[in-house]
PDB file of C-alpha atoms in Angstrom:
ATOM      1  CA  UNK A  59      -0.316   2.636  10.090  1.00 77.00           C
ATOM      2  CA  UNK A  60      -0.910   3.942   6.540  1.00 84.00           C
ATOM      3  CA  UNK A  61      -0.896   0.700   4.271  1.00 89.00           C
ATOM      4  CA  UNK A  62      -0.603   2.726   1.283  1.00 85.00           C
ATOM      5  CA  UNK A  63       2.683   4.183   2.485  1.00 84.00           C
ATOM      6  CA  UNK A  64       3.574   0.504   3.146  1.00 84.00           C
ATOM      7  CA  UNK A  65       2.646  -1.140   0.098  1.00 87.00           C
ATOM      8  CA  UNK A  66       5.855   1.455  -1.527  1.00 86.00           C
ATOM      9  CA  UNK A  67       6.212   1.183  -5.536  1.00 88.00           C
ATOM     10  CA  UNK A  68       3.203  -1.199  -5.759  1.00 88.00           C
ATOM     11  CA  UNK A  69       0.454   1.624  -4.538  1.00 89.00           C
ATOM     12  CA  UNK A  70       2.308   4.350  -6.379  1.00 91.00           C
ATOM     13  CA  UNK A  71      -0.504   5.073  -8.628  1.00 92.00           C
ATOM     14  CA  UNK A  72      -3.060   5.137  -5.118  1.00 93.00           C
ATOM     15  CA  UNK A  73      -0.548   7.899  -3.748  1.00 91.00           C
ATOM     16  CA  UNK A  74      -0.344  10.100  -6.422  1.00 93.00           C
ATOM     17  CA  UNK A  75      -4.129   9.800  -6.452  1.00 94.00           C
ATOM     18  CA  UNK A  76      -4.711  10.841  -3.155  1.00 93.00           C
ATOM     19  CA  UNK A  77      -2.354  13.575  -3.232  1.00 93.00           C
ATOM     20  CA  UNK A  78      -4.200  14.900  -6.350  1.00 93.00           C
ATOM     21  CA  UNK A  79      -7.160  14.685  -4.704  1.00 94.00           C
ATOM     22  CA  UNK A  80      -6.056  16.531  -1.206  1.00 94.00           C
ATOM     23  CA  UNK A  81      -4.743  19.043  -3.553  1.00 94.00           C
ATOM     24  CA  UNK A  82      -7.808  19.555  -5.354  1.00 93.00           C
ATOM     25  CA  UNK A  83     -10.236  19.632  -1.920  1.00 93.00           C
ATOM     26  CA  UNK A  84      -8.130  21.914  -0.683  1.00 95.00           C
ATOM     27  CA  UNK A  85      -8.599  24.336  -3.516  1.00 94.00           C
ATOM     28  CA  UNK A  86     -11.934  23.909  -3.995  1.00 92.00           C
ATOM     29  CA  UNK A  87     -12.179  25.239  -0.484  1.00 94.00           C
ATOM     30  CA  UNK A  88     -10.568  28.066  -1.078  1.00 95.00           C
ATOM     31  CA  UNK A  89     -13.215  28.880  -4.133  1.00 94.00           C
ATOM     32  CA  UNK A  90     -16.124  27.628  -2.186  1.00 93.00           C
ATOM     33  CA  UNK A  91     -14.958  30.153   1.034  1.00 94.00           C
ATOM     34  CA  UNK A  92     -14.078  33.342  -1.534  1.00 93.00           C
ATOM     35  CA  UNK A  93     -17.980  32.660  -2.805  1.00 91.00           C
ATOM     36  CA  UNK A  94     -16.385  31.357  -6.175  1.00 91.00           C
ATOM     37  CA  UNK A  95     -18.941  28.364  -7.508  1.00 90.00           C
ATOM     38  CA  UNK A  96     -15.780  26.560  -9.024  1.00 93.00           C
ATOM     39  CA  UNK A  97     -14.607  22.944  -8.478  1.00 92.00           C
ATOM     40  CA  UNK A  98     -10.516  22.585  -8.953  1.00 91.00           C
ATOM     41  CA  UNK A  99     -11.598  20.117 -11.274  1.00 92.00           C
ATOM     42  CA  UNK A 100     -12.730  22.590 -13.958  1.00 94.00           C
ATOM     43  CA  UNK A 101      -9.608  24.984 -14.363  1.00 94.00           C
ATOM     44  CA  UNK A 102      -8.139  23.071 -17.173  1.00 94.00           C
ATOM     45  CA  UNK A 103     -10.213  23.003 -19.490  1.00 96.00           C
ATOM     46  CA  UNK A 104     -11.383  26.717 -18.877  1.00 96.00           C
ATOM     47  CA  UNK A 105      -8.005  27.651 -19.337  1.00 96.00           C
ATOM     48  CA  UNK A 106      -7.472  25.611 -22.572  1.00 96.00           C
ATOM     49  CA  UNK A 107     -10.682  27.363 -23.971  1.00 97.00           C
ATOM     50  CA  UNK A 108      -9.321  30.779 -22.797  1.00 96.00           C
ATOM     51  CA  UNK A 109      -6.070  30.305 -24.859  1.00 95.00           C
ATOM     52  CA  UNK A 110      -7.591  28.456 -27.551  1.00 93.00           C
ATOM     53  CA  UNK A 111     -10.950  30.071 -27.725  1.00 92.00           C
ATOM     54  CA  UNK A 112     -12.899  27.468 -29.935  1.00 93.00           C
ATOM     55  CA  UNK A 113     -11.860  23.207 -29.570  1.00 94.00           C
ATOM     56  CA  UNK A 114     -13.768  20.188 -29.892  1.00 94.00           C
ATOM     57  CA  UNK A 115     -13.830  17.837 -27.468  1.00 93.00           C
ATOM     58  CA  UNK A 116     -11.637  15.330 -28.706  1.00 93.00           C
ATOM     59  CA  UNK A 117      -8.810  18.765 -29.714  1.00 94.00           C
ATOM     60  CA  UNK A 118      -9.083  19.337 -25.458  1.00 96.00           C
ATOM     61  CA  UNK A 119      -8.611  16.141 -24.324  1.00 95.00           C
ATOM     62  CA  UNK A 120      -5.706  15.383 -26.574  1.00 95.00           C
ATOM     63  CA  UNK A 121      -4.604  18.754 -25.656  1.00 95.00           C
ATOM     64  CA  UNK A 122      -4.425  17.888 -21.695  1.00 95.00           C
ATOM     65  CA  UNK A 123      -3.804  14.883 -22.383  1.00 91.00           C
ATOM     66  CA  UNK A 124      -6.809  12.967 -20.956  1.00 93.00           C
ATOM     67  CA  UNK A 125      -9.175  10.771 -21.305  1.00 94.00           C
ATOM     68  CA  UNK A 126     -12.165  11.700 -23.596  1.00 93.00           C
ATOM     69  CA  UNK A 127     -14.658  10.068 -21.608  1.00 95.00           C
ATOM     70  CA  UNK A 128     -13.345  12.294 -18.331  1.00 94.00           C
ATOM     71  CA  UNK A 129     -13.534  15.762 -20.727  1.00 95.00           C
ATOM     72  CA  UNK A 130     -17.263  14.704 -21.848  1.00 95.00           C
ATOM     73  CA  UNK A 131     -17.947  14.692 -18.403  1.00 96.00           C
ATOM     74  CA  UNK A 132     -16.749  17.633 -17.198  1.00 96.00           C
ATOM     75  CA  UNK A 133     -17.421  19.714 -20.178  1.00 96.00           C
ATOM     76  CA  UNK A 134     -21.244  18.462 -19.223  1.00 96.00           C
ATOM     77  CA  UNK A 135     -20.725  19.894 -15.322  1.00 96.00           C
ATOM     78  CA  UNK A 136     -19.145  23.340 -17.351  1.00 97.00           C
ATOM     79  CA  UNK A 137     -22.393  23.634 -19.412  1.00 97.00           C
ATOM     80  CA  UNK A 138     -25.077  22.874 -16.536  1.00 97.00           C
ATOM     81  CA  UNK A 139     -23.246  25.818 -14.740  1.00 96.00           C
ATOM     82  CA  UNK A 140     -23.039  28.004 -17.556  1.00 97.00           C
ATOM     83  CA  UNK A 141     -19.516  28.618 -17.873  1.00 97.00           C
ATOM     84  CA  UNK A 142     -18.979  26.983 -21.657  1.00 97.00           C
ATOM     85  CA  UNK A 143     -21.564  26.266 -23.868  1.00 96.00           C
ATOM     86  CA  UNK A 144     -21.310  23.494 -27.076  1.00 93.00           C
ATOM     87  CA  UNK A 145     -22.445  24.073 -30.475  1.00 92.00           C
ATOM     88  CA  UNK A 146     -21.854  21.840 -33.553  1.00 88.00           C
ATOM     89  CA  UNK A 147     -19.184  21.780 -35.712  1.00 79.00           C
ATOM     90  CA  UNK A 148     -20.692  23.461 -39.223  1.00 82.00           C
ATOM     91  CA  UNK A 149     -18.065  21.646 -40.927  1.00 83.00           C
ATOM     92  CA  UNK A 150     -18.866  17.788 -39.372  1.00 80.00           C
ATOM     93  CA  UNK A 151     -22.133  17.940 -37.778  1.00 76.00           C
ATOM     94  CA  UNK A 152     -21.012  15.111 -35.149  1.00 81.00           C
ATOM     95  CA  UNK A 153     -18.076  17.486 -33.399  1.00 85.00           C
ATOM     96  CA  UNK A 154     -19.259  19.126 -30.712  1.00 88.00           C
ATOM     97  CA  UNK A 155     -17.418  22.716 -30.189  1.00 93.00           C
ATOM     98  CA  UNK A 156     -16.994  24.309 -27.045  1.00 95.00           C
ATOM     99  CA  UNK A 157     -15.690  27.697 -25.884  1.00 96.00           C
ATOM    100  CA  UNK A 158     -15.807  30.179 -22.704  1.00 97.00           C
ATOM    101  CA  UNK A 159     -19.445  31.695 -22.272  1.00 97.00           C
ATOM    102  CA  UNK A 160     -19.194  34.987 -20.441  1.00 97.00           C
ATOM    103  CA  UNK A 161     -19.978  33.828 -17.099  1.00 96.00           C
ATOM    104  CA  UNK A 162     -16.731  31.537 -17.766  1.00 96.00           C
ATOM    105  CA  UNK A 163     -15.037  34.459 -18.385  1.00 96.00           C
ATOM    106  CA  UNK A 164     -16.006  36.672 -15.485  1.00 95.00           C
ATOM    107  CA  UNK A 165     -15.474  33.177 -13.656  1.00 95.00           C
ATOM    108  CA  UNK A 166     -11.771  33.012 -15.031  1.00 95.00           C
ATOM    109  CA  UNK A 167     -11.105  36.891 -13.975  1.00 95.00           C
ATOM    110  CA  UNK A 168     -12.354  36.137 -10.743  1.00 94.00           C
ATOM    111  CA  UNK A 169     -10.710  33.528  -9.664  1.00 95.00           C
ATOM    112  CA  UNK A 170      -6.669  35.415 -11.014  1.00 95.00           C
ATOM    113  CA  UNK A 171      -6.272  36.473  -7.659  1.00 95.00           C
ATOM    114  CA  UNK A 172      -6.683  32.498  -6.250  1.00 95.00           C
ATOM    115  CA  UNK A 173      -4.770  30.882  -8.414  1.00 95.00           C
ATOM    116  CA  UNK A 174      -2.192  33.389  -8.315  1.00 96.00           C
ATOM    117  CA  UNK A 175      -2.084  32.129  -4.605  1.00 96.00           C
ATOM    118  CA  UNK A 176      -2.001  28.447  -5.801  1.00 95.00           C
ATOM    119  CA  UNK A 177       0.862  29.545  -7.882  1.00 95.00           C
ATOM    120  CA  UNK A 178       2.846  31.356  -5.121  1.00 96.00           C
ATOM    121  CA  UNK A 179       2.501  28.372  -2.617  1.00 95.00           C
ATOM    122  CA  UNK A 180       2.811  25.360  -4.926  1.00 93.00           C
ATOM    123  CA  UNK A 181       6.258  27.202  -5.609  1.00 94.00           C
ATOM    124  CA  UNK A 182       7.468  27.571  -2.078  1.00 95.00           C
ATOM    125  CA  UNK A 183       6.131  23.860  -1.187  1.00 93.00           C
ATOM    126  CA  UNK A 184       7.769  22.566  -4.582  1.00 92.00           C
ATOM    127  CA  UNK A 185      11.003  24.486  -3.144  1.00 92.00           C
ATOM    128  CA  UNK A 186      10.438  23.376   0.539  1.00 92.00           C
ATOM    129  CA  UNK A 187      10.986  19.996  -0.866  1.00 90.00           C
ATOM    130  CA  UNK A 188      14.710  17.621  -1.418  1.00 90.00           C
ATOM    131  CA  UNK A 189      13.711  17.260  -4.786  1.00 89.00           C
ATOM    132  CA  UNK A 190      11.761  19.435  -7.496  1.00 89.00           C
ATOM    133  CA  UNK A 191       8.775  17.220  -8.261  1.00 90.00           C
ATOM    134  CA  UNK A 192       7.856  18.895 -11.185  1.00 91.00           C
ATOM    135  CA  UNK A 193      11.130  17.809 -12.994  1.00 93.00           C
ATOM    136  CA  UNK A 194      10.198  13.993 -11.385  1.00 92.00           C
ATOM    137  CA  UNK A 195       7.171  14.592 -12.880  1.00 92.00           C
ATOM    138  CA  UNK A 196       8.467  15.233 -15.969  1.00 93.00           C
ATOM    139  CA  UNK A 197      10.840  12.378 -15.578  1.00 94.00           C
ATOM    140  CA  UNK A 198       8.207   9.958 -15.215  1.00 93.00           C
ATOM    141  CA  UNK A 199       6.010  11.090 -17.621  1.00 92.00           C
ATOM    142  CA  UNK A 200       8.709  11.079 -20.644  1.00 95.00           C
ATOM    143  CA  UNK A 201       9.383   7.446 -19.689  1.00 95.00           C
ATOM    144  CA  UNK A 202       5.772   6.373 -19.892  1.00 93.00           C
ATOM    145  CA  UNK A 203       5.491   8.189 -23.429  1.00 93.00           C
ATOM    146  CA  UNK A 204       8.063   5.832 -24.529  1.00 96.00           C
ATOM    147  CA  UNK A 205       6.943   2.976 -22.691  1.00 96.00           C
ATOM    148  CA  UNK A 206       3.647   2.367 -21.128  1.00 94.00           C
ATOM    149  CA  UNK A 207       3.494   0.880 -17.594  1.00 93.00           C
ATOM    150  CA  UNK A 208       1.056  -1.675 -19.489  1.00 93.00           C
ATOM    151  CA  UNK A 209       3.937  -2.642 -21.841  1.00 94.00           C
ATOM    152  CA  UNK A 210       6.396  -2.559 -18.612  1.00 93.00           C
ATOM    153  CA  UNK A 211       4.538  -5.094 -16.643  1.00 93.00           C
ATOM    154  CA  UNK A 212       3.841  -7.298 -19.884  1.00 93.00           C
ATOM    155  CA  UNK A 213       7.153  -7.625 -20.390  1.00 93.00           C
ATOM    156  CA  UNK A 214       8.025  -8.177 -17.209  1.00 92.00           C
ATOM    157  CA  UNK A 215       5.852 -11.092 -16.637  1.00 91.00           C
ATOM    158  CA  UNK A 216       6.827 -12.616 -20.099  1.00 90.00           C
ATOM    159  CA  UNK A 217      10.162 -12.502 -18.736  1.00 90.00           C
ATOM    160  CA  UNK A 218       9.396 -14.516 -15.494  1.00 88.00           C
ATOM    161  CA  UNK A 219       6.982 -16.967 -17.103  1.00 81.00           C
ATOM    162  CA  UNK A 220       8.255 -20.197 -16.915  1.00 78.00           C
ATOM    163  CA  UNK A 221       9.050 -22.535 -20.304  1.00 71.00           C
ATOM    164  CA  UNK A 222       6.044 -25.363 -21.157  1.00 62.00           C
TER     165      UNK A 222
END
């Protein structure tokens, strides 16, 4: 019995969650067994920095679209292995910038041939699928941008609450 399977709309968030994470364990494998020292975990922000070169913290995590508090923490894993470093902003001494270091480079190259991999069999198990999850995805995300499951479920209960 998989109670999470059971619970259906109401443990939504708790599946999507755990397939993120099987995802991410299994590619972390992959580095860990092709002697990368890379986490799954790390490849955004690496590849923000490799496009954008030079962003403060608060430019990345608006760019991906996450939390700041999550991108302080990883940029803090990306520094202790050497793969970004931080300086401060000359402009506004309180920004912290961060960019690729050379090992994050050399990282990056190394790793092409992996996530070209990734790429090839996300595509064929996207494909494999009755429906393209990436345009769900999508979907889903456009309707939270123009209203929040927060403002959903507010709502919702105002709706159902009972006159005094």
């Amino acid at each position: 019995m998989d109670l999470v399977h059971e619970l259906a709309e109401i443990a939504l968030a708790t599946r999507l969650k755990r397939l993120s994470d099987r995802l991410s364990n299994d590619v972390s494998k992959i580095y860990k067994e092709s002697d990368v020292d890379f986490e799954a975990r790390w490849f955004l922000i690496l590849t923000v920095l490799q496009k954008e070169k030079l962003m403060a913290i608060t430019e990345i995590a608006d760019s991906l679209q996450l939390s700041h508090p999550a991108i302080i923490q990883l940029v803090q894993e990306l520094i202790q292995k050497n793969l970004i470093k931080a300086t401060l902003d000359s402009k506004d001494g309180r920004k912290r910038m961060v960019s690729l270091t050379l090992t994050g480079k050399k990282t990056l190259a190394k790793i092409e041939p992996i996530l070209s991999s990734i790429k090839e069999e996300n595509k064929k198990w996207i494909e494999g699928s009755s429906a393209n999850i990436l345009k769900i995805l999508a979907e889903l995300e456009q309707a939270l941008n123009e209203q929040s499951m927060y403002n959903r479920v507010k709502l919702n209960m105002l709706q159902k609450k009972p006159e005094a």
